[in-house]
Amino acid sequence: PPPFLLRLPLLSALCAPTCALVDRHEWKKLILVQHWPETVCEEVQKDCRDPPNYWTIHGLWPDSSENCNGSWKFNLKEIQDLLPEMKEYWPDLIHLFPNRSSFWNHEWRKHGTCAAQVDALNSQRKYFGRTLELYRELDLNRWVRPSFPWLHFPVADFKDALARVYRVIPKIHCLPPSQDEEVQTIGQIELCLTKQDQKLRNCTEPGQEPPHKKEVWLAGGGTESRGLRVCEDGPVFYPPPKKAKH
Ligand SMILES: *[C@@H]1O[C@H](CO)[C@@H](O)[C@H](O)[C@H]1NC(C)=O
Ligand SMILES: *[C@@H]1O[C@H](CO)[C@@H](O)[C@H](O)[C@H]1NC(C)=O
Ligand SMILES: *[C@@H]1O[C@H](CO)[C@@H](O)[C@H](O)[C@H]1NC(C)=O
């Protein structure tokens, strides 16, 4: 058989999931990942102080590449002017990282260095700045708010509502039910964007079924985490913020 057929699966078996060697650093869409702080805090149950009562940024991820350039270090100075917005809209909810900028450092190294293939994202200033811009433009918080917290609704309704607003198919991640809750909890929304000009597009490929149920990376990935994953069909719980106002 052609060597490449053999090589990839073998390498993946030997490497950790994030193994940079396996990664061919090719990707075709971007994913703006936003998470619901209340759920993230529920998931980690650890040191989650004052979660904001609005959707915040998790990251801007190329769909199929990670850790593309280990020598391109994160430098906080390059995004100095963005810090007020970064702190508000891209906070480290989990505080597993020693400080706030370590979360940004992580996102830059794992995802930003791959996104940087595109001119519009080829510096740290551009990567973080463009992500904030997309967050503002797409304005998820305008459309999704927990309104009837006692009501569990089908996740399909939520997805359809988002699809109507954005006119593309999003992907929704949930925290699976724990023993004391009956339903999954909504945790994360992915909106997909075209590679070159960051315009909304379907998260699915034409004619493709919704993507596989892959466990989603969560900061730290600690054993205490139940793990966000693509929601199962069926009812979902959208937890209201415990805090009244940010
Ligand atoms: C990796 O990043 C460094 C620092 O920005 C840069 O000089 C180098 O060209 C990059 N390598 C690749 C393969 O893009
Ligand atoms: C915070 O993290 C950044 C990047 O990881 C590091 O350069 C900086 O020294 C850290 N600051 C503190 C106070 O730990
Ligand atoms: C997005 O998905 C919808 C529903 O499957 C489909 O009708 C539409 O053509 C897709 N858009 C593109 C650009 O593929």
XYZ file of C-alpha atoms and ligand atoms in Angstrom:
288
model
C 0.000 0.000 0.000
C 1.135 3.594 -0.446
C 3.187 4.467 2.647
C 0.938 7.318 3.748
C -1.964 4.944 4.257
C 0.068 3.032 6.739
C 1.861 5.830 8.411
C -0.920 7.994 9.731
C -2.889 5.439 11.744
C 0.286 3.965 13.163
C 1.597 7.296 14.262
C -1.711 8.236 15.823
C -1.711 5.037 17.817
C 1.691 5.827 19.225
C 1.109 9.472 19.903
C -0.970 11.298 22.432
C -4.116 12.869 20.914
C -2.417 16.215 20.549
C 0.799 14.793 19.144
C 2.217 17.454 16.878
C 3.917 14.924 14.597
C 0.619 13.475 13.455
C -0.757 16.878 12.791
C -0.367 17.754 9.151
C -1.235 21.347 9.966
C -3.852 21.490 7.282
C -7.251 22.831 8.043
C -10.223 24.194 6.184
C -12.492 26.015 8.564
C -12.386 28.021 11.758
C -14.580 27.467 14.769
C -15.527 30.275 17.091
C -16.140 28.476 20.365
C -18.168 30.226 23.034
C -19.046 28.729 26.381
C -21.646 29.285 29.038
C -19.812 30.126 32.250
C -22.399 28.588 34.583
C -21.995 25.208 32.908
C -18.230 25.393 32.713
C -18.145 26.050 36.440
C -20.552 23.194 37.082
C -18.285 20.954 35.104
C -15.054 21.661 36.876
C -16.494 22.366 40.336
C -13.266 23.951 41.212
C -12.355 27.440 42.120
C -14.723 29.079 39.672
C -15.219 32.512 41.096
C -17.833 34.945 39.826
C -18.667 33.429 36.474
C -19.976 36.096 34.079
C -23.672 35.934 33.233
C -23.049 36.018 29.482
C -21.485 33.703 26.911
C -17.721 34.147 26.771
C -15.050 33.155 24.293
C -13.313 29.824 24.630
C -11.282 30.179 21.464
C -10.990 30.459 17.715
C -9.934 27.047 16.507
C -8.848 25.732 13.123
C -10.912 22.565 12.707
C -8.162 20.020 12.277
C -4.803 21.348 13.412
C -3.169 22.018 16.713
C 0.190 23.212 17.993
C 1.523 24.304 14.633
C 4.538 26.299 15.730
C 6.094 25.620 19.095
C 8.695 28.339 18.663
C 6.131 31.117 18.308
C 5.785 32.150 21.947
C 2.870 34.019 23.386
C 3.674 37.617 24.195
C 1.204 39.552 26.280
C 2.725 42.854 25.184
C 1.437 42.361 21.666
C -2.147 42.453 22.832
C -1.814 45.117 25.501
C -4.444 47.322 23.924
C -6.919 44.437 23.840
C -6.653 43.563 27.512
C -9.780 45.317 28.772
C -11.877 43.394 26.247
C -9.938 40.181 26.707
C -10.618 40.255 30.435
C -14.294 40.840 29.921
C -15.068 38.550 26.986
C -12.298 35.955 27.057
C -11.795 35.296 30.747
C -10.195 32.185 32.142
C -13.303 30.851 33.827
C -11.690 27.872 35.336
C -8.645 29.303 37.028
C -6.813 26.058 36.600
C -4.151 28.131 34.981
C -1.967 30.129 37.316
C -2.993 33.395 35.765
C -5.290 34.790 33.167
C -2.777 35.157 30.434
C -1.830 31.485 30.693
C -5.234 30.667 29.220
C -4.548 32.990 26.313
C -1.056 31.554 26.058
C -2.577 28.082 25.791
C -5.088 29.133 23.149
C -2.406 30.898 21.134
C 0.017 27.989 21.131
C -2.532 25.282 20.520
C -4.843 27.048 18.060
C -3.508 30.504 17.200
C -0.240 29.247 15.754
C -2.314 27.201 13.278
C -4.827 29.935 12.541
C -1.853 32.164 11.684
C -1.630 30.501 8.265
C -4.260 33.006 7.220
C -3.191 36.600 6.577
C -6.016 38.038 8.660
C -4.760 36.058 11.675
C -1.014 35.948 11.171
C 0.051 37.745 14.328
C -1.036 37.550 17.945
C -2.539 41.004 17.723
C -4.559 39.951 14.690
C -5.567 36.553 16.085
C -6.912 37.858 19.364
C -8.236 41.078 17.849
C -10.123 39.308 15.082
C -11.589 36.812 17.534
C -12.924 39.633 19.697
C -14.295 41.301 16.594
C -16.106 38.135 15.534
C -17.471 37.723 19.045
C -18.915 41.231 18.888
C -20.262 40.849 15.366
C -21.971 37.515 15.972
C -23.332 38.832 19.256
C -24.514 35.489 20.587
C -25.678 37.052 23.842
C -28.265 39.006 21.998
C -29.947 35.805 20.881
C -29.543 33.257 23.603
C -30.473 33.890 27.189
C -31.859 31.416 29.661
C -35.456 32.597 29.989
C -37.383 29.757 31.607
C -34.849 27.874 33.657
C -37.417 25.334 34.893
C -38.187 24.345 31.330
C -36.167 21.671 29.623
C -36.417 21.932 25.861
C -35.209 19.761 22.988
C -31.678 20.563 21.951
C -32.933 20.499 18.353
C -35.057 23.578 19.098
C -32.033 25.411 20.361
C -30.015 24.418 17.337
C -32.815 25.366 14.947
C -33.198 28.751 16.588
C -29.498 29.446 16.158
C -29.626 28.182 12.592
C -32.444 30.640 11.871
C -30.539 33.563 13.361
C -27.199 32.816 11.734
C -28.417 30.926 8.655
C -25.816 28.215 9.153
C -25.696 24.968 11.094
C -23.919 25.387 14.436
C -22.674 22.691 16.780
C -23.793 22.510 20.388
C -21.926 20.880 23.242
C -23.458 19.642 26.442
C -22.393 18.384 29.786
C -23.847 14.886 30.057
C -26.329 14.239 32.861
C -24.813 13.428 36.206
C -26.517 11.183 38.683
C -28.445 13.946 40.321
C -29.681 15.669 37.173
C -31.929 14.071 34.621
C -30.870 15.981 31.548
C -27.779 17.189 29.786
C -26.731 20.799 30.320
C -25.952 23.167 27.513
C -22.333 24.257 27.693
C -20.777 25.434 24.477
C -21.723 26.728 21.054
C -19.561 26.412 17.988
C -20.104 28.678 15.010
C -18.038 27.795 11.987
C -16.317 30.267 9.704
C -14.594 30.121 6.368
C -10.831 29.966 6.502
C -9.836 32.966 4.439
C -12.405 35.617 5.211
C -14.053 34.336 8.406
C -17.608 34.355 7.110
C -20.225 32.147 8.693
C -20.584 28.687 7.189
C -22.186 25.401 8.199
C -20.269 23.386 10.753
C -21.179 20.311 8.734
C -19.768 19.567 5.307
C -22.281 19.426 2.457
C -24.093 16.089 2.606
C -22.331 15.137 5.792
C -23.895 13.912 8.994
C -23.239 15.937 12.124
C -19.652 15.384 13.253
C -18.703 12.522 15.513
C -19.191 12.821 19.226
C -15.702 13.720 20.163
C -14.971 14.855 23.653
C -14.130 18.493 23.639
C -10.996 19.890 25.105
C -11.470 21.616 28.386
C -8.827 23.649 30.122
C -6.621 21.357 32.129
C -8.689 18.324 31.178
C -8.602 17.242 34.819
C -10.013 13.948 35.924
C -12.686 15.749 37.896
C -14.204 16.977 34.648
C -17.239 15.213 33.235
C -16.409 16.524 29.778
C -18.388 18.565 27.295
C -19.406 16.714 24.159
C -21.764 17.111 21.235
C -25.267 17.078 22.715
C -27.431 13.988 22.451
C -30.825 14.457 20.846
C -33.400 15.178 23.504
C -34.014 17.671 26.259
C -31.421 20.070 27.509
C -31.083 22.310 30.535
C -29.803 25.864 30.178
C -28.807 26.923 33.680
C -29.547 30.518 34.636
C -26.680 32.565 36.010
C -26.522 32.428 39.775
C -25.341 35.972 39.742
C -27.896 38.631 38.851
C -25.674 41.129 37.064
C -22.110 41.276 35.985
C 7.291 29.777 13.689
O 7.279 30.987 14.383
C 8.487 31.702 14.330
C 8.350 32.910 15.257
O 7.301 33.746 14.870
C 8.768 32.106 12.881
O 9.961 32.807 12.803
C 8.812 30.855 12.019
O 8.930 31.225 10.676
C 7.558 30.033 12.206
N 7.681 28.763 11.525
C 6.784 28.352 10.644
C 7.027 27.012 10.051
O 5.809 29.013 10.354
C 1.263 34.795 33.663
O 1.447 33.990 32.507
C 2.315 34.540 31.560
C 2.291 33.691 30.303
O 2.142 32.341 30.585
C 3.710 34.663 32.172
O 4.583 35.211 31.239
C 3.633 35.561 33.406
O 4.878 35.616 34.037
C 2.591 35.041 34.379
N 2.399 36.024 35.447
C 2.336 35.667 36.721
C 2.105 36.763 37.692
O 2.427 34.504 37.077
C -26.037 24.511 5.159
O -26.877 23.454 5.543
C -28.218 23.607 5.112
C -29.057 22.497 5.710
O -28.501 21.242 5.482
C -28.258 23.581 3.584
O -29.588 23.773 3.133
C -27.372 24.704 3.062
O -27.314 24.638 1.686
C -25.965 24.563 3.648
N -25.176 25.709 3.227
C -24.054 25.565 2.584
C -23.359 26.815 2.188
O -23.559 24.468 2.372
